[in-house]
CSV table of C-alpha atoms in Angstrom, one decimal:
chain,number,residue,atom,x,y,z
A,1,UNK,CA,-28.0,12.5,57.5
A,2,UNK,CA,-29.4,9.6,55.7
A,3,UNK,CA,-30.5,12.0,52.9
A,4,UNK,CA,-27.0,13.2,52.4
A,5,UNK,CA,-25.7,9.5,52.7
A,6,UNK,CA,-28.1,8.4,50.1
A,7,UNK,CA,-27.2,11.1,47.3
A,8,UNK,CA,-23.8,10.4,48.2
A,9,UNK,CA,-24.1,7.1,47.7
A,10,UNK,CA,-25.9,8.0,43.8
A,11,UNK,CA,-23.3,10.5,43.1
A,12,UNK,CA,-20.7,8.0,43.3
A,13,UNK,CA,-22.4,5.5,41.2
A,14,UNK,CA,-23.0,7.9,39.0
A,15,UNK,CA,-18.7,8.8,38.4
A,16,UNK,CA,-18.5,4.7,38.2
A,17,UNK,CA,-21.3,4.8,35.4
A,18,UNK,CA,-19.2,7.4,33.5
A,19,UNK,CA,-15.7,5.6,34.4
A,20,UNK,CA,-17.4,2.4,33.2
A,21,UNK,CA,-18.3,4.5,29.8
A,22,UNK,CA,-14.6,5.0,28.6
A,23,UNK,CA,-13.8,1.4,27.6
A,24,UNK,CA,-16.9,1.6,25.7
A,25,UNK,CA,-16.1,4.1,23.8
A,26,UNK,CA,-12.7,3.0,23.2
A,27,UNK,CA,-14.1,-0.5,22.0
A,28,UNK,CA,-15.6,1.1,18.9
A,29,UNK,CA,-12.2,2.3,17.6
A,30,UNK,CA,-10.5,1.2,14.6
A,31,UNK,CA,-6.4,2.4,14.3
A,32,UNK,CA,-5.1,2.8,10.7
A,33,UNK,CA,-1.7,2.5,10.4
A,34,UNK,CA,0.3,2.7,7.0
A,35,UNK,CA,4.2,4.5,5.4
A,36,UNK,CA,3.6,8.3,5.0
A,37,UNK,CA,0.6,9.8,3.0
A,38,UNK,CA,3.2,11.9,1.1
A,39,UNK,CA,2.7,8.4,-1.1
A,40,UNK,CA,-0.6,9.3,-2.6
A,41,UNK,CA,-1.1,5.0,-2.7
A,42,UNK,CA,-0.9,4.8,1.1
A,43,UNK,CA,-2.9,8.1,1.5
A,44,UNK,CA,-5.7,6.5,-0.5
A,45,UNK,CA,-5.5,3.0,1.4
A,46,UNK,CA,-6.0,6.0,4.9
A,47,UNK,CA,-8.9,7.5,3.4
A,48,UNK,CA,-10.3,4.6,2.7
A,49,UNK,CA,-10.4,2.5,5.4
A,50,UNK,CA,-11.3,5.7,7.6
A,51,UNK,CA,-14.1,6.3,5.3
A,52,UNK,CA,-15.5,2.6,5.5
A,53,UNK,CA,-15.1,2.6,9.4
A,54,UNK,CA,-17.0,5.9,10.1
A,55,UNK,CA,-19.6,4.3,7.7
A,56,UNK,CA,-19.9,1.4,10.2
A,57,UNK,CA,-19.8,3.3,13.6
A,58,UNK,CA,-16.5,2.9,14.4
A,59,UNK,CA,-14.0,6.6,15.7
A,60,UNK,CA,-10.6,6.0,14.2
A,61,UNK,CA,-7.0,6.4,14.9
A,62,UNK,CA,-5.1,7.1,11.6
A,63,UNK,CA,-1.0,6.6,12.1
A,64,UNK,CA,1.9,6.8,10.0
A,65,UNK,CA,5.0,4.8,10.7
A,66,UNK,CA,7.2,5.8,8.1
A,67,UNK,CA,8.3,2.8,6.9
A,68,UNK,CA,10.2,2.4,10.5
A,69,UNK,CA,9.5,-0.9,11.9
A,70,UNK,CA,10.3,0.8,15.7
A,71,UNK,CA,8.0,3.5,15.2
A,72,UNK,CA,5.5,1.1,13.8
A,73,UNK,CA,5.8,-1.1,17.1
A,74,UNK,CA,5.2,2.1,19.0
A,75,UNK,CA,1.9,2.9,17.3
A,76,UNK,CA,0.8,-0.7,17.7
A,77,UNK,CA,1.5,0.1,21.6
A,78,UNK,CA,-0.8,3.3,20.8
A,79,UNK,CA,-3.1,1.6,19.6
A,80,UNK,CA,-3.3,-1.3,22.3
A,81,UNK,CA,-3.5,1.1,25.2
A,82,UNK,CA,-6.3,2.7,23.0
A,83,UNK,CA,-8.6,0.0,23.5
A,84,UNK,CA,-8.6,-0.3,19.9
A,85,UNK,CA,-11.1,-3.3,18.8
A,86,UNK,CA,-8.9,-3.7,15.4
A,87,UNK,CA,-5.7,-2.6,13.6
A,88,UNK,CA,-5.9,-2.1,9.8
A,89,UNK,CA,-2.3,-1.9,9.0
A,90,UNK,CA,0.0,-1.8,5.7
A,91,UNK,CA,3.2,-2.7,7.6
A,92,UNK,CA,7.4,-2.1,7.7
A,93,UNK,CA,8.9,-4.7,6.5
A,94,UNK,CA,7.5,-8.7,6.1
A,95,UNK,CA,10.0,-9.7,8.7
A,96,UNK,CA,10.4,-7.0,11.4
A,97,UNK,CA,6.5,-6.4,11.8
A,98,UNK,CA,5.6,-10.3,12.6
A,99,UNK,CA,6.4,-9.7,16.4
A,100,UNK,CA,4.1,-6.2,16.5
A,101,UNK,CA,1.4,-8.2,15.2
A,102,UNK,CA,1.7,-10.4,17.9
A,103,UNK,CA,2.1,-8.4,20.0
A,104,UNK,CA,-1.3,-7.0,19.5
A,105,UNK,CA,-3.4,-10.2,19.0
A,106,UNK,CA,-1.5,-11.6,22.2
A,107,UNK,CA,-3.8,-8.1,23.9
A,108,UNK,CA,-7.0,-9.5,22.3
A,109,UNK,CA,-6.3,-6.7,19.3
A,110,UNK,CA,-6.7,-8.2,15.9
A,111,UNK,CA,-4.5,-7.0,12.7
A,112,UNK,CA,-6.3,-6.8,9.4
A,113,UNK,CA,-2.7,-6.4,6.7
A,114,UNK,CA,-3.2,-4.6,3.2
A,115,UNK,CA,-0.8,-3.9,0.9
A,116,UNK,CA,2.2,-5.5,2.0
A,117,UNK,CA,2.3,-9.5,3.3
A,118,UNK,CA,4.6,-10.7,6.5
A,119,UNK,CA,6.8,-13.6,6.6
A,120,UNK,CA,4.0,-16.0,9.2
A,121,UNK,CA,0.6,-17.3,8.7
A,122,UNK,CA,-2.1,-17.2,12.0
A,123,UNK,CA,-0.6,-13.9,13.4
A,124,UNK,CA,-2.9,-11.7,11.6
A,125,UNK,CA,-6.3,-12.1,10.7
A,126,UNK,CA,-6.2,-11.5,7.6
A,127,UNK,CA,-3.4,-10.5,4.6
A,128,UNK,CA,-5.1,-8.4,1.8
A,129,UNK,CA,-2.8,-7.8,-1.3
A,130,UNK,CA,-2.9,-6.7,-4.8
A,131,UNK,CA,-2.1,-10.1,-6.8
A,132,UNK,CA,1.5,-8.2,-7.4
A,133,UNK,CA,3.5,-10.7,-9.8
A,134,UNK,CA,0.2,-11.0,-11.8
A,135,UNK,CA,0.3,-7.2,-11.9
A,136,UNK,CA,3.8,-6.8,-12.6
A,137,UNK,CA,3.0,-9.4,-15.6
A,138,UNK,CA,1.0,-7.4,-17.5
A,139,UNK,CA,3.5,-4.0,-17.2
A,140,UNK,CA,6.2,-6.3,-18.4
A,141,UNK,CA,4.0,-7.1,-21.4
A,142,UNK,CA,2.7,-3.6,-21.9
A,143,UNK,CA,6.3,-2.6,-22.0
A,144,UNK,CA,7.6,-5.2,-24.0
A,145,UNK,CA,4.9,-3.8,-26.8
A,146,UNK,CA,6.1,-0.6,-26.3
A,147,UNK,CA,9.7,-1.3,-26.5
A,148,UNK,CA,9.0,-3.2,-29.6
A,149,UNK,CA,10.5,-6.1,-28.3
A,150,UNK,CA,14.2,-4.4,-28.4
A,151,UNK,CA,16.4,-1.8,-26.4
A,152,UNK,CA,18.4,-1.1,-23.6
A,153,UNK,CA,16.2,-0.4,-20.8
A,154,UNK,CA,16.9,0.5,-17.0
A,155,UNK,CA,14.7,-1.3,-13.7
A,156,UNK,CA,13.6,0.8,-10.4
A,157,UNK,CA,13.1,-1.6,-7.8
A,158,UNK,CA,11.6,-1.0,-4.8
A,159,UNK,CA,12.6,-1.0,-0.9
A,160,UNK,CA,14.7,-4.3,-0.6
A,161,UNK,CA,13.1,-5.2,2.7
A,162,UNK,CA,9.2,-4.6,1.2
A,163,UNK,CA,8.4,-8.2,-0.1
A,164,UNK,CA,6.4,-6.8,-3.3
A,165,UNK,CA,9.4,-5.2,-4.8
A,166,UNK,CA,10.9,-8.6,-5.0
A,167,UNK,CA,7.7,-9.7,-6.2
A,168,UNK,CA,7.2,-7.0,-9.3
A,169,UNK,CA,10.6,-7.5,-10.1
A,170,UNK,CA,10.2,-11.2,-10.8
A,171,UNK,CA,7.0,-10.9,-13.1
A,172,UNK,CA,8.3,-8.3,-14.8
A,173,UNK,CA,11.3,-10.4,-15.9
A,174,UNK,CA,9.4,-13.6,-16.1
A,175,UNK,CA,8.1,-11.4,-19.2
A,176,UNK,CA,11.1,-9.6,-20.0
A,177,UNK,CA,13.8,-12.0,-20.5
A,178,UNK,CA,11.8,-14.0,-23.1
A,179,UNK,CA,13.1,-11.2,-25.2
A,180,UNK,CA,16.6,-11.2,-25.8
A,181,UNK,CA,17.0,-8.0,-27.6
A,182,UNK,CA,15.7,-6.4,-24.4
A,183,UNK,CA,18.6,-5.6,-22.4
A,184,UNK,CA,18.7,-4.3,-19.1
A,185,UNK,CA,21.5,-1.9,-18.9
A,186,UNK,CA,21.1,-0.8,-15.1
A,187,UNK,CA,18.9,-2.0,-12.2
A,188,UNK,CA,19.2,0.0,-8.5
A,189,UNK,CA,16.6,0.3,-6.1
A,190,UNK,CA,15.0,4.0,-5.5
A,191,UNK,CA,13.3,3.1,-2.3
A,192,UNK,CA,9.6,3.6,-3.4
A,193,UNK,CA,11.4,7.3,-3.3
A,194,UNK,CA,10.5,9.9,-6.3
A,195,UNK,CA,13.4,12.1,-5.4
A,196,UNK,CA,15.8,9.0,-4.9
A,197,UNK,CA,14.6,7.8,-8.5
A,198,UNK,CA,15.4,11.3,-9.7
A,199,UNK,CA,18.8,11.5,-8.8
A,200,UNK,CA,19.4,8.0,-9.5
A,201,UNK,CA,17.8,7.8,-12.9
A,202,UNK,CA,19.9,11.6,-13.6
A,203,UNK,CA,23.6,9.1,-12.6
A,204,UNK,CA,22.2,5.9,-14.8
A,205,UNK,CA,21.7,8.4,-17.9
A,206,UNK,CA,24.9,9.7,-17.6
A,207,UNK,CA,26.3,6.5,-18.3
A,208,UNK,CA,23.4,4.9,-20.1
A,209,UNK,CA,22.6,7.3,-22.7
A,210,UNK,CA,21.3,5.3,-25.1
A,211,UNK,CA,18.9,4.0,-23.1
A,212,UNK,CA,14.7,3.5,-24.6
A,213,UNK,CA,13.4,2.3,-21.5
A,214,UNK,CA,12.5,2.0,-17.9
A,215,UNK,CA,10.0,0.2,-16.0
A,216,UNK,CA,9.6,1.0,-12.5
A,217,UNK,CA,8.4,-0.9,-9.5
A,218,UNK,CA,6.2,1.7,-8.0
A,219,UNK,CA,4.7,4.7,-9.6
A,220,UNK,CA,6.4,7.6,-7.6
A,221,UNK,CA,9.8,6.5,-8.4
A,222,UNK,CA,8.7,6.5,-12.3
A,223,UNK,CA,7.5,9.9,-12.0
A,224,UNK,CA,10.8,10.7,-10.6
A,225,UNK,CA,12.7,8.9,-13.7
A,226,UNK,CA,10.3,10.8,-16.0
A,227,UNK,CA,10.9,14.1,-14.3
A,228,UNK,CA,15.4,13.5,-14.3
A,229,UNK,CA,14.5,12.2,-18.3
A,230,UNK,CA,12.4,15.3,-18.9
A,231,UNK,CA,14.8,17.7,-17.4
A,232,UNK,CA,18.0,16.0,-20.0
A,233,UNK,CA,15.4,16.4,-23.1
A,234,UNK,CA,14.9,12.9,-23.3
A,235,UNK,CA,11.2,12.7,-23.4
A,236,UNK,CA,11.3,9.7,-26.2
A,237,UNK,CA,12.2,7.4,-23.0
A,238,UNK,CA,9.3,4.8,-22.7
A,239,UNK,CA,8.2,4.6,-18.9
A,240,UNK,CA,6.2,2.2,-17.5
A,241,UNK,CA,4.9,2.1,-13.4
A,242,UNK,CA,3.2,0.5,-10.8
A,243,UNK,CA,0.1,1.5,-8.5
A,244,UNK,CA,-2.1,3.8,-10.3
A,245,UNK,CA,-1.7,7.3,-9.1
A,246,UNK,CA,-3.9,10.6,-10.3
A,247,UNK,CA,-0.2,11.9,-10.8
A,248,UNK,CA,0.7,9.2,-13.1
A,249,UNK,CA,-2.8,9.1,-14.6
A,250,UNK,CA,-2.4,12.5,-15.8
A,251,UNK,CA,1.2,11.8,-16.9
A,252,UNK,CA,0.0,9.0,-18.7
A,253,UNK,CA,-3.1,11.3,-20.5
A,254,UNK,CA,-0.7,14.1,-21.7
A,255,UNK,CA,1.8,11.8,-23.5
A,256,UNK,CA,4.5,11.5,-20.7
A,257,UNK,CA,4.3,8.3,-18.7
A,258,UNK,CA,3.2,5.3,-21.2
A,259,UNK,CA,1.5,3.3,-18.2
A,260,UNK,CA,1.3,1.6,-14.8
A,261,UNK,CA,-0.9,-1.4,-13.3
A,262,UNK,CA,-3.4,-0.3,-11.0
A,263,UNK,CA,-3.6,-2.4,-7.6
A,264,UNK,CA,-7.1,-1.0,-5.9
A,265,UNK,CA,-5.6,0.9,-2.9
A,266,UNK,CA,-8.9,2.2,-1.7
A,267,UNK,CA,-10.8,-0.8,-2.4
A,268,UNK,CA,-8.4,-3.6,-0.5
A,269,UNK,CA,-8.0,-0.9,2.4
A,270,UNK,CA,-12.3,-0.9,2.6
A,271,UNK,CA,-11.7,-4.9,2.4
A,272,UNK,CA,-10.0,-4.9,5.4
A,273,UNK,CA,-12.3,-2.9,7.7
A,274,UNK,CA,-15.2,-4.6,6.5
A,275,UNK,CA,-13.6,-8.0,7.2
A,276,UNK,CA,-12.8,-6.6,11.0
A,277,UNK,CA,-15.8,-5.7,11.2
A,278,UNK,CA,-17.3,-9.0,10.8
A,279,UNK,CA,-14.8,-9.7,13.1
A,280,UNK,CA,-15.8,-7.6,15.7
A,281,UNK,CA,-19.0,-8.1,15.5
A,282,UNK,CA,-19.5,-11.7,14.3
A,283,UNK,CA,-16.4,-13.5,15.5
A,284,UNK,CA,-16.1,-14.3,11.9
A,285,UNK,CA,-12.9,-14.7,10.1
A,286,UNK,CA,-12.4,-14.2,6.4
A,287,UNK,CA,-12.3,-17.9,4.9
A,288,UNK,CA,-8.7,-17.9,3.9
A,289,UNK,CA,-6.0,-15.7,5.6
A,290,UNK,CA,-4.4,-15.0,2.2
A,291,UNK,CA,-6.6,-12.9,-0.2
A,292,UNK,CA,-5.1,-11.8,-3.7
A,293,UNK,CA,-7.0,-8.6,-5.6
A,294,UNK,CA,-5.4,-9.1,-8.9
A,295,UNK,CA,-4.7,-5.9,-10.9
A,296,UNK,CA,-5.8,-3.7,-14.3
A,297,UNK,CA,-3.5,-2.6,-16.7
A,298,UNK,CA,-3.8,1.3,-17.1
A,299,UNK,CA,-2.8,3.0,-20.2
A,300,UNK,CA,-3.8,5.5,-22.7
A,301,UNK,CA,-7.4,4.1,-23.5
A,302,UNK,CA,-8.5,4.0,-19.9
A,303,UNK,CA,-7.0,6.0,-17.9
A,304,UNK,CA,-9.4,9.2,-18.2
A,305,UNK,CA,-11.1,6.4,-16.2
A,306,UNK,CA,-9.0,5.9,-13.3
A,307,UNK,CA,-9.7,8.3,-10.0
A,308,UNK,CA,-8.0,7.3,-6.4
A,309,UNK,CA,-6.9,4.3,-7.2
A,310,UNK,CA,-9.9,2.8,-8.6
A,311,UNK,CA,-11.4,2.7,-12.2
A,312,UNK,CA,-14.9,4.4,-12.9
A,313,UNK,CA,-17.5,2.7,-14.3
């Protein structure tokens, strides 16, 4: 009887040592949350994170909210009742995603932002962003060259409520309207959308047909405006993005696309989840809150160069 007691007894430690394993393993996860990969930019900022955290040790949770600040709240919630130990996150909207970061530092989960800043300091951790208006400078100069300082020319902005299209479209006319022969004809937003920008840039042609010019605030809405230029025979069009995709890369290396400014997707995302893991580990924080990766013009002389969002040595 005592016998049987006794490996009763051990048996039930043993289920507590195994229930007692689970938050363990949940501790070493890191969730990745960004808009939909079908944006080769927030695709690379995925893959790499999720390669720099299974470098570390860490498992990971990789999440798409779809620019949909509900369904980003919900994967924050995911991530929280995962145990998660840190949230890598390029968010929905500067104003809508402060209260889902608080939400999961207020559970002891800290949020490491790339990409895209939110409207409050001391929420998250840390803000990691491509220096955009520095960026958007130097397209608005490479464009202003191409245009030779002259012509009607058509802006792409970005999603309204996504801070860095405001941003991009400031430098590029803190460039731009120095030039007074350079006149923009049309400006509507595409929503970071290639199809939008298609049938948008097809309605702006109709009525803008002698336009020489576009500049774009992301690069899949200038491969859309190529593509709705293309299709009406109007190939002379000069089109300059932003981001530096393989797709626009290889535009850019066949004569289409004229250039774009590369912000370093992969790099900032591997940033961030070295920085949590410092945190993590160290209880370190970065020294400033704020951290600007300026950008790199990419045109014809380097962009055989460019691969994923990062230049090649």
């Amino acid at each position: 009887m005592k016998l049987t007691r006794r490996m009763t007894l051990a048996a039930f430690a043993g289920v507590l040592a195994l229930g007692t394993a689970a938050p363990a393993y949940a501790a070493d996860l890191i969730a990745i949350i960004t808009p939909s990969h079908d944006n080769p930019f927030f695709k690379a900022e995925a893959v790499g994170a999720e390669a720099k955290a299974k470098e570390l040790g860490y498992d990971t949770l990789v999440l798409v909210h779809d620019d949909d600040a509900n369904k980003q709240s919900q994967l924050i919630d995911t991530a929280i009742g995962r145990g998660a130990k840190a949230i890598i996150l390029d968010n929905a909207g500067a104003d809508a995603t402060v209260a889902a970061v608080q939400k999961a530092k207020d559970a002891g989960v800290p949020s490491f932002l790339i990409d895209r800043e939110i409207n409050a300091t001391g929420v998250a951790v840390a803000q990691i962003v491509s220096n955009n208006y520095q960026g958007a400078q130097l397209g608005a100069q490479e464009f202003v060259k191409l245009m030779g300082e002259k012509g009607n020319y058509v802006e792409l902005v970005g999603k309204e409520s996504d801070t860095n299209a405001g941003i991009r479209s400031k430098g590029y006319h803190d460039v731009i309207d120095d030039y007074p022969d350079l006149k923009k004809v049309a400006q509507q937003s595409a929503n970071w959308s290639q199809t939008e920008a298609y049938s948008k840039m097809e309605s702006i042609l109709q009525a803008n047909p002698d336009i020489k010019g576009v500049i774009s605030g992301n690069d899949t809405m200038a491969m859309g405006a190529y593509a709705a230029l293309a299709a009406a025979g109007r190939k002379d069009v000069i089109v300059v993005g932003f981001d530096g995709s393989n797709d626009v890369r290889d535009s850019i290396t066949s004569g289409g696309i004229k250039a774009t400014v590369l912000q370093p997707a992969f790099a900032q995302a591997q940033m961030a989840v070295e920085q949590a893991n410092d945190f993590i580990k160290n209880k370190k924080s970065p020294e400033k809150e704020k951290q600007l990766m300026d950008c790199v013009l990419i045109n014809g002389d380097n962009a055989p160069k460019l691969e994923t969002f990062a230049l090649k040595n």
